[in-house]
Amino acid sequence: MTVAVGGILGGAAAAASAAAAAFAAAFFCVAISVQRSEWLAVQAAGIPAWRIVLPLTVAGLGVASLSFLVGEMFLTEASHRYASYQKTDMGDQIFDGGRYWHRSGDHLYRIKGTRHDLRTLGQVQIFERTAEGRLLSITYASNVQIDPDGGWHAKNAARRSFDPEHPEELTSLQRGLTLDLPPLSEGLDWLVFSDPEALTVPEIAQHIDRTAGQSSIRQQQLRTRLQALLHHRLTDPLIIVMLTLIAIPFALRIQPGGNMVWASIMSLIALIAFFFLRGLLQNLILKGLLPPALAIWPLPILITLGTLIALSRSSQPR
């Protein structure tokens, strides 16, 4: 669960960097022209404000499109490769730590790594218990292959068995086992849940559709996080365009020949406030208090509309 949240926030950080760069470029472009009285001269010549705003908007659209394409084509693969480098050595992980847990019937599963592109789970432990919760065996597999139907296959697994009726007896250890487990609906979800940022937009949508109608708490949590990631990916280009536009009213508050420090501070505060509010809404989504679409889309849309209204009333620098 933590990894999924980290994946969402990690991708958002990359998009936020592109949006902040577009905001700064638009702000200083307009601010310098206002400071040098160039904006005033353009307005005095009868040239409408939209003739100046339009090229900036087109530039913002270009940055947004490029950012989206780079994210889909390169950042997803880079995210997966970076995650693979963070995995610790197998020998240090056998009975220590663990990335996430799941319970299915009387079995407990601990998964410590995944390869989404290879559809494999790494460093898997399966704890078999009695109905009373007493441990019967621990099965360890360094590499588990997940079939499209959710089946698990592993070679060279090891199983340590316990006698709950005679705990003083020595445990037995079997090596070189071959696992061939029936389909588990959670198998593919673990691939998604551990490294969601490695998925492209169509893949995210596919996994959301696949979990539709499933009522388990874990499936609902996974679906909510994937929906949040999908809506964030789709709104990131809009936010770049929005911040390009919102920088202009702040720049127009500069007086010809004046200082741009105050306007820069106010624009920076607005930028920080926007990302703080977006992060707050993200937390509300992850806690199940707001649906992803309702929490993510209205904020950039309302700010964009407000910015357009402000631009229509700011044809002259003040």
GROMACS .gro file of N, CA and C in nm, residues 79-194:
model
  348
   79SER      N    1   1.092   0.433  -1.405
   79SER     CA    2   1.040   0.404  -1.271
   79SER      C    3   1.059   0.257  -1.236
   80HIS      N    4   1.031   0.171  -1.330
   80HIS     CA    5   1.047   0.027  -1.305
   80HIS      C    6   1.194  -0.008  -1.282
   81ARG      N    7   1.283   0.046  -1.365
   81ARG     CA    8   1.424   0.014  -1.350
   81ARG      C    9   1.479   0.067  -1.217
   82TYR      N   10   1.435   0.188  -1.178
   82TYR     CA   11   1.481   0.244  -1.050
   82TYR      C   12   1.435   0.156  -0.934
   83ALA      N   13   1.308   0.111  -0.940
   83ALA     CA   14   1.255   0.026  -0.834
   83ALA      C   15   1.333  -0.105  -0.824
   84SER      N   16   1.375  -0.159  -0.939
   84SER     CA   17   1.450  -0.285  -0.937
   84SER      C   18   1.586  -0.268  -0.870
   85TYR      N   19   1.645  -0.149  -0.880
   85TYR     CA   20   1.774  -0.125  -0.816
   85TYR      C   21   1.762  -0.111  -0.665
   86GLN      N   22   1.641  -0.083  -0.615
   86GLN     CA   23   1.622  -0.063  -0.472
   86GLN      C   24   1.604  -0.194  -0.396
   87LYS      N   25   1.588  -0.306  -0.466
   87LYS     CA   26   1.565  -0.433  -0.399
   87LYS      C   27   1.696  -0.478  -0.332
   88THR      N   28   1.686  -0.520  -0.208
   88THR     CA   29   1.803  -0.566  -0.136
   88THR      C   30   1.834  -0.711  -0.172
   89ASP      N   31   1.947  -0.759  -0.123
   89ASP     CA   32   1.990  -0.895  -0.156
   89ASP      C   33   1.893  -0.999  -0.101
   90MET      N   34   1.871  -1.106  -0.176
   90MET     CA   35   1.775  -1.209  -0.138
   90MET      C   36   1.811  -1.272  -0.004
   91GLY      N   37   1.939  -1.295   0.020
   91GLY     CA   38   1.977  -1.361   0.144
   91GLY      C   39   1.947  -1.280   0.267
   92ASP      N   40   1.945  -1.149   0.255
   92ASP     CA   41   1.915  -1.064   0.370
   92ASP      C   42   1.766  -1.051   0.394
   93GLN      N   43   1.683  -1.100   0.300
   93GLN     CA   44   1.541  -1.074   0.307
   93GLN      C   45   1.458  -1.197   0.344
   94ILE      N   46   1.521  -1.315   0.358
   94ILE     CA   47   1.443  -1.437   0.372
   94ILE      C   48   1.352  -1.433   0.494
   95PHE      N   49   1.407  -1.402   0.611
   95PHE     CA   50   1.325  -1.401   0.732
   95PHE      C   51   1.326  -1.263   0.797
   96ASP      N   52   1.353  -1.161   0.722
   96ASP     CA   53   1.366  -1.027   0.781
   96ASP      C   54   1.295  -0.925   0.695
   97GLY      N   55   1.214  -0.840   0.758
   97GLY     CA   56   1.146  -0.733   0.685
   97GLY      C   57   1.033  -0.786   0.600
   98GLY      N   58   0.997  -0.710   0.497
   98GLY     CA   59   0.887  -0.749   0.409
   98GLY      C   60   0.820  -0.626   0.354
   99ARG      N   61   0.784  -0.631   0.226
   99ARG     CA   62   0.726  -0.514   0.164
   99ARG      C   63   0.577  -0.503   0.191
  100TYR      N   64   0.504  -0.610   0.174
  100TYR     CA   65   0.362  -0.607   0.204
  100TYR      C   66   0.309  -0.748   0.227
  101TRP      N   67   0.196  -0.754   0.296
  101TRP     CA   68   0.135  -0.880   0.336
  101TRP      C   69  -0.003  -0.892   0.275
  102HIS      N   70  -0.049  -1.017   0.265
  102HIS     CA   71  -0.188  -1.041   0.224
  102HIS      C   72  -0.234  -1.173   0.283
  103ARG      N   73  -0.361  -1.180   0.322
  103ARG     CA   74  -0.419  -1.303   0.374
  103ARG      C   75  -0.522  -1.357   0.277
  104SER      N   76  -0.516  -1.485   0.250
  104SER     CA   77  -0.614  -1.552   0.166
  104SER      C   78  -0.649  -1.684   0.234
  105GLY      N   79  -0.768  -1.691   0.294
  105GLY     CA   80  -0.805  -1.809   0.371
  105GLY      C   81  -0.718  -1.821   0.494
  106ASP      N   82  -0.659  -1.941   0.513
  106ASP     CA   83  -0.570  -1.962   0.627
  106ASP      C   84  -0.424  -1.935   0.592
  107HIS      N   85  -0.399  -1.886   0.472
  107HIS     CA   86  -0.262  -1.861   0.427
  107HIS      C   87  -0.229  -1.712   0.438
  108LEU      N   88  -0.104  -1.686   0.474
  108LEU     CA   89  -0.050  -1.550   0.472
  108LEU      C   90   0.060  -1.545   0.366
  109TYR      N   91   0.060  -1.436   0.288
  109TYR     CA   92   0.160  -1.418   0.182
  109TYR      C   93   0.240  -1.291   0.212
  110ARG      N   94   0.371  -1.303   0.199
  110ARG     CA   95   0.457  -1.185   0.210
  110ARG      C   96   0.535  -1.171   0.080
  111ILE      N   97   0.516  -1.060   0.013
  111ILE     CA   98   0.578  -1.034  -0.118
  111ILE      C   99   0.679  -0.921  -0.100
  112LYS      N  100   0.802  -0.943  -0.149
  112LYS     CA  101   0.907  -0.845  -0.124
  112LYS      C  102   0.961  -0.779  -0.251
  113GLY      N  103   0.913  -0.818  -0.367
  113GLY     CA  104   0.960  -0.755  -0.489
  113GLY      C  105   0.882  -0.805  -0.609
  114THR      N  106   0.879  -0.725  -0.714
  114THR     CA  107   0.807  -0.763  -0.835
  114THR      C  108   0.884  -0.720  -0.958
  115ARG      N  109   0.854  -0.787  -1.070
  115ARG     CA  110   0.898  -0.743  -1.202
  115ARG      C  111   0.773  -0.740  -1.289
  116HIS      N  112   0.716  -0.622  -1.304
  116HIS     CA  113   0.590  -0.610  -1.378
  116HIS      C  114   0.606  -0.653  -1.523
  117ASP      N  115   0.720  -0.618  -1.584
  117ASP     CA  116   0.739  -0.653  -1.725
  117ASP      C  117   0.751  -0.803  -1.746
  118LEU      N  118   0.807  -0.874  -1.647
  118LEU     CA  119   0.822  -1.019  -1.657
  118LEU      C  120   0.707  -1.094  -1.589
  119ARG      N  121   0.617  -1.022  -1.525
  119ARG     CA  122   0.503  -1.080  -1.453
  119ARG      C  123   0.551  -1.180  -1.348
  120THR      N  124   0.647  -1.136  -1.266
  120THR     CA  125   0.700  -1.223  -1.161
  120THR      C  126   0.694  -1.154  -1.026
  121LEU      N  127   0.685  -1.235  -0.922
  121LEU     CA  128   0.697  -1.190  -0.784
  121LEU      C  129   0.828  -1.245  -0.729
  122GLY      N  130   0.899  -1.164  -0.653
  122GLY     CA  131   1.027  -1.205  -0.599
  122GLY      C  132   1.025  -1.218  -0.448
  123GLN      N  133   1.103  -1.314  -0.397
  123GLN     CA  134   1.122  -1.333  -0.253
  123GLN      C  135   0.987  -1.347  -0.183
  124VAL      N  136   0.917  -1.453  -0.219
  124VAL     CA  137   0.782  -1.479  -0.170
  124VAL      C  138   0.787  -1.579  -0.054
  125GLN      N  139   0.711  -1.550   0.050
  125GLN     CA  140   0.693  -1.643   0.160
  125GLN      C  141   0.544  -1.672   0.176
  126ILE      N  142   0.511  -1.800   0.193
  126ILE     CA  143   0.372  -1.842   0.212
  126ILE      C  144   0.363  -1.911   0.348
  127PHE      N  145   0.282  -1.857   0.436
  127PHE     CA  146   0.265  -1.912   0.570
  127PHE      C  147   0.133  -1.988   0.575
  128GLU      N  148   0.142  -2.120   0.592
  128GLU     CA  149   0.023  -2.203   0.601
  128GLU      C  150  -0.012  -2.222   0.749
  129ARG      N  151  -0.138  -2.196   0.783
  129ARG     CA  152  -0.181  -2.203   0.922
  129ARG      C  153  -0.304  -2.292   0.937
  130THR      N  154  -0.328  -2.333   1.059
  130THR     CA  155  -0.451  -2.405   1.089
  130THR      C  156  -0.565  -2.303   1.102
  131ALA      N  157  -0.687  -2.354   1.114
  131ALA     CA  158  -0.801  -2.264   1.132
  131ALA      C  159  -0.789  -2.185   1.261
  132GLU      N  160  -0.713  -2.239   1.358
  132GLU     CA  161  -0.693  -2.167   1.485
  132GLU      C  162  -0.577  -2.069   1.477
  133GLY      N  163  -0.508  -2.063   1.363
  133GLY     CA  164  -0.399  -1.969   1.345
  133GLY      C  165  -0.263  -2.022   1.382
  134ARG      N  166  -0.251  -2.153   1.407
  134ARG     CA  167  -0.121  -2.211   1.442
  134ARG      C  168  -0.043  -2.244   1.315
  135LEU      N  169   0.085  -2.213   1.318
  135LEU     CA  170   0.169  -2.225   1.198
  135LEU      C  171   0.197  -2.371   1.164
  136LEU      N  172   0.173  -2.407   1.037
  136LEU     CA  173   0.200  -2.542   0.987
  136LEU      C  174   0.328  -2.547   0.904
  137SER      N  175   0.348  -2.446   0.819
  137SER     CA  176   0.467  -2.448   0.733
  137SER      C  177   0.493  -2.309   0.679
  138ILE      N  178   0.617  -2.288   0.637
  138ILE     CA  179   0.658  -2.166   0.567
  138ILE      C  180   0.721  -2.210   0.436
  139THR      N  181   0.666  -2.164   0.325
  139THR     CA  182   0.721  -2.195   0.193
  139THR      C  183   0.788  -2.070   0.138
  140TYR      N  184   0.911  -2.087   0.091
  140TYR     CA  185   0.987  -1.974   0.037
  140TYR      C  186   1.022  -2.001  -0.109
  141ALA      N  187   0.994  -1.901  -0.194
  141ALA     CA  188   1.030  -1.910  -0.336
  141ALA      C  189   1.096  -1.779  -0.377
  142SER      N  190   1.213  -1.790  -0.436
  142SER     CA  191   1.285  -1.668  -0.475
  142SER      C  192   1.221  -1.601  -0.596
  143ASN      N  193   1.150  -1.678  -0.678
  143ASN     CA  194   1.092  -1.621  -0.800
  143ASN      C  195   0.963  -1.697  -0.833
  144VAL      N  196   0.852  -1.624  -0.843
  144VAL     CA  197   0.722  -1.684  -0.873
  144VAL      C  198   0.669  -1.622  -1.002
  145GLN      N  199   0.635  -1.706  -1.097
  145GLN     CA  200   0.579  -1.660  -1.224
  145GLN      C  201   0.427  -1.654  -1.212
  146ILE      N  202   0.368  -1.541  -1.254
  146ILE     CA  203   0.224  -1.523  -1.249
  146ILE      C  204   0.167  -1.538  -1.389
  147ASP      N  205   0.076  -1.634  -1.406
  147ASP     CA  206   0.010  -1.653  -1.535
  147ASP      C  207  -0.100  -1.550  -1.555
  148PRO      N  208  -0.146  -1.530  -1.678
  148PRO     CA  209  -0.256  -1.435  -1.702
  148PRO      C  210  -0.382  -1.466  -1.621
  149ASP      N  211  -0.406  -1.595  -1.591
  149ASP     CA  212  -0.524  -1.631  -1.513
  149ASP      C  213  -0.500  -1.619  -1.363
  150GLY      N  214  -0.381  -1.579  -1.322
  150GLY     CA  215  -0.351  -1.560  -1.180
  150GLY      C  216  -0.281  -1.677  -1.115
  151GLY      N  217  -0.254  -1.787  -1.190
  151GLY     CA  218  -0.186  -1.901  -1.132
  151GLY      C  219  -0.041  -1.871  -1.097
  152TRP      N  220   0.010  -1.941  -0.994
  152TRP     CA  221   0.146  -1.920  -0.947
  152TRP      C  222   0.231  -2.043  -0.981
  153HIS      N  223   0.351  -2.020  -1.032
  153HIS     CA  224   0.444  -2.128  -1.063
  153HIS      C  225   0.583  -2.088  -1.014
  154ALA      N  226   0.649  -2.181  -0.947
  154ALA     CA  227   0.784  -2.154  -0.896
  154ALA      C  228   0.863  -2.284  -0.889
  155LYS      N  229   0.992  -2.272  -0.912
  155LYS     CA  230   1.084  -2.385  -0.901
  155LYS      C  231   1.185  -2.357  -0.790
  156ASN      N  232   1.245  -2.467  -0.742
  156ASN     CA  233   1.348  -2.458  -0.638
  156ASN      C  234   1.297  -2.387  -0.513
  157ALA      N  235   1.174  -2.415  -0.477
  157ALA     CA  236   1.118  -2.358  -0.354
  157ALA      C  237   1.161  -2.442  -0.235
  158ALA      N  238   1.150  -2.384  -0.117
  158ALA     CA  239   1.183  -2.455   0.007
  158ALA      C  240   1.065  -2.445   0.102
  159ARG      N  241   1.041  -2.552   0.178
  159ARG     CA  242   0.931  -2.551   0.274
  159ARG      C  243   0.981  -2.603   0.409
  160ARG      N  244   0.957  -2.522   0.512
  160ARG     CA  245   0.990  -2.563   0.649
  160ARG      C  246   0.859  -2.595   0.720
  161SER      N  247   0.846  -2.717   0.766
  161SER     CA  248   0.721  -2.763   0.828
  161SER      C  249   0.734  -2.769   0.980
  162PHE      N  250   0.621  -2.743   1.047
  162PHE     CA  251   0.616  -2.741   1.193
  162PHE      C  252   0.505  -2.836   1.240
  163ASP      N  253   0.521  -2.886   1.359
  163ASP     CA  254   0.418  -2.971   1.421
  163ASP      C  255   0.354  -2.890   1.533
  164PRO      N  256   0.236  -2.833   1.509
  164PRO     CA  257   0.175  -2.748   1.613
  164PRO      C  258   0.139  -2.826   1.740
  165GLU      N  259   0.123  -2.959   1.727
  165GLU     CA  260   0.090  -3.039   1.844
  165GLU      C  261   0.213  -3.073   1.928
  166HIS      N  262   0.329  -3.068   1.866
  166HIS     CA  263   0.454  -3.098   1.936
  166HIS      C  264   0.558  -2.991   1.900
  167PRO      N  265   0.543  -2.870   1.953
  167PRO     CA  266   0.634  -2.760   1.916
  167PRO      C  267   0.778  -2.784   1.957
  168GLU      N  268   0.799  -2.878   2.048
  168GLU     CA  269   0.937  -2.904   2.091
  168GLU      C  270   1.015  -2.985   1.988
  169GLU      N  271   0.945  -3.048   1.893
  169GLU     CA  272   1.011  -3.128   1.791
  169GLU      C  273   1.084  -3.038   1.691
  170LEU      N  274   1.192  -3.096   1.633
  170LEU     CA  275   1.267  -3.022   1.532
  170LEU      C  276   1.183  -3.004   1.405
  171THR      N  277   1.203  -2.894   1.338
  171THR     CA  278   1.130  -2.868   1.213
  171THR      C  279   1.194  -2.947   1.099
  172SER      N  280   1.114  -2.976   0.999
  172SER     CA  281   1.166  -3.044   0.880
  172SER      C  282   1.177  -2.945   0.765
  173LEU      N  283   1.280  -2.962   0.684
  173LEU     CA  284   1.306  -2.869   0.574
  173LEU      C  285   1.314  -2.947   0.444
  174GLN      N  286   1.235  -2.904   0.347
  174GLN     CA  287   1.237  -2.964   0.214
  174GLN      C  288   1.288  -2.859   0.114
  175ARG      N  289   1.375  -2.900   0.024
  175ARG     CA  290   1.430  -2.809  -0.076
  175ARG      C  291   1.402  -2.861  -0.216
  176GLY      N  292   1.419  -2.772  -0.314
  176GLY     CA  293   1.403  -2.809  -0.453
  176GLY      C  294   1.260  -2.842  -0.493
  177LEU      N  295   1.163  -2.784  -0.425
  177LEU     CA  296   1.023  -2.812  -0.455
  177LEU      C  297   0.976  -2.730  -0.575
  178THR      N  298   0.877  -2.781  -0.644
  178THR     CA  299   0.812  -2.709  -0.754
  178THR      C  300   0.670  -2.671  -0.711
  179LEU      N  301   0.640  -2.544  -0.715
  179LEU     CA  302   0.508  -2.496  -0.676
  179LEU      C  303   0.422  -2.477  -0.800
  180ASP      N  304   0.300  -2.524  -0.792
  180ASP     CA  305   0.203  -2.505  -0.900
  180ASP      C  306   0.069  -2.476  -0.834
  181LEU      N  307   0.050  -2.349  -0.797
  181LEU     CA  308  -0.068  -2.310  -0.720
  181LEU      C  309  -0.182  -2.269  -0.812
  182PRO      N  310  -0.304  -2.292  -0.770
  182PRO     CA  311  -0.419  -2.252  -0.853
  182PRO      C  312  -0.428  -2.101  -0.864
  183PRO      N  313  -0.508  -2.052  -0.960
  183PRO     CA  314  -0.519  -1.906  -0.979
  183PRO      C  315  -0.561  -1.835  -0.852
  184LEU      N  316  -0.490  -1.729  -0.821
  184LEU     CA  317  -0.525  -1.641  -0.711
  184LEU      C  318  -0.556  -1.504  -0.768
  185SER      N  319  -0.672  -1.452  -0.735
  185SER     CA  320  -0.714  -1.324  -0.795
  185SER      C  321  -0.621  -1.211  -0.756
  186GLU      N  322  -0.549  -1.229  -0.642
  186GLU     CA  323  -0.462  -1.121  -0.597
  186GLU      C  324  -0.328  -1.119  -0.671
  187GLY      N  325  -0.296  -1.226  -0.746
  187GLY     CA  326  -0.163  -1.238  -0.805
  187GLY      C  327  -0.126  -1.123  -0.895
  188LEU      N  328  -0.212  -1.093  -0.992
  188LEU     CA  329  -0.182  -0.984  -1.084
  188LEU      C  330  -0.188  -0.850  -1.013
  189ASP      N  331  -0.277  -0.837  -0.913
  189ASP     CA  332  -0.288  -0.711  -0.842
  189ASP      C  333  -0.160  -0.678  -0.767
  190TRP      N  334  -0.089  -0.779  -0.719
  190TRP     CA  335   0.036  -0.751  -0.652
  190TRP      C  336   0.136  -0.687  -0.748
  191LEU      N  337   0.136  -0.731  -0.872
  191LEU     CA  338   0.223  -0.670  -0.972
  191LEU      C  339   0.192  -0.523  -0.988
  192VAL      N  340   0.064  -0.490  -0.991
  192VAL     CA  341   0.022  -0.351  -1.007
  192VAL      C  342   0.049  -0.272  -0.881
  193PHE      N  343   0.013  -0.334  -0.767
  193PHE     CA  344   0.015  -0.261  -0.641
  193PHE      C  345   0.155  -0.221  -0.599
  194SER      N  346   0.255  -0.302  -0.636
  194SER     CA  347   0.391  -0.277  -0.591
  194SER      C  348   0.462  -0.171  -0.673
   0.00000   0.00000   0.00000
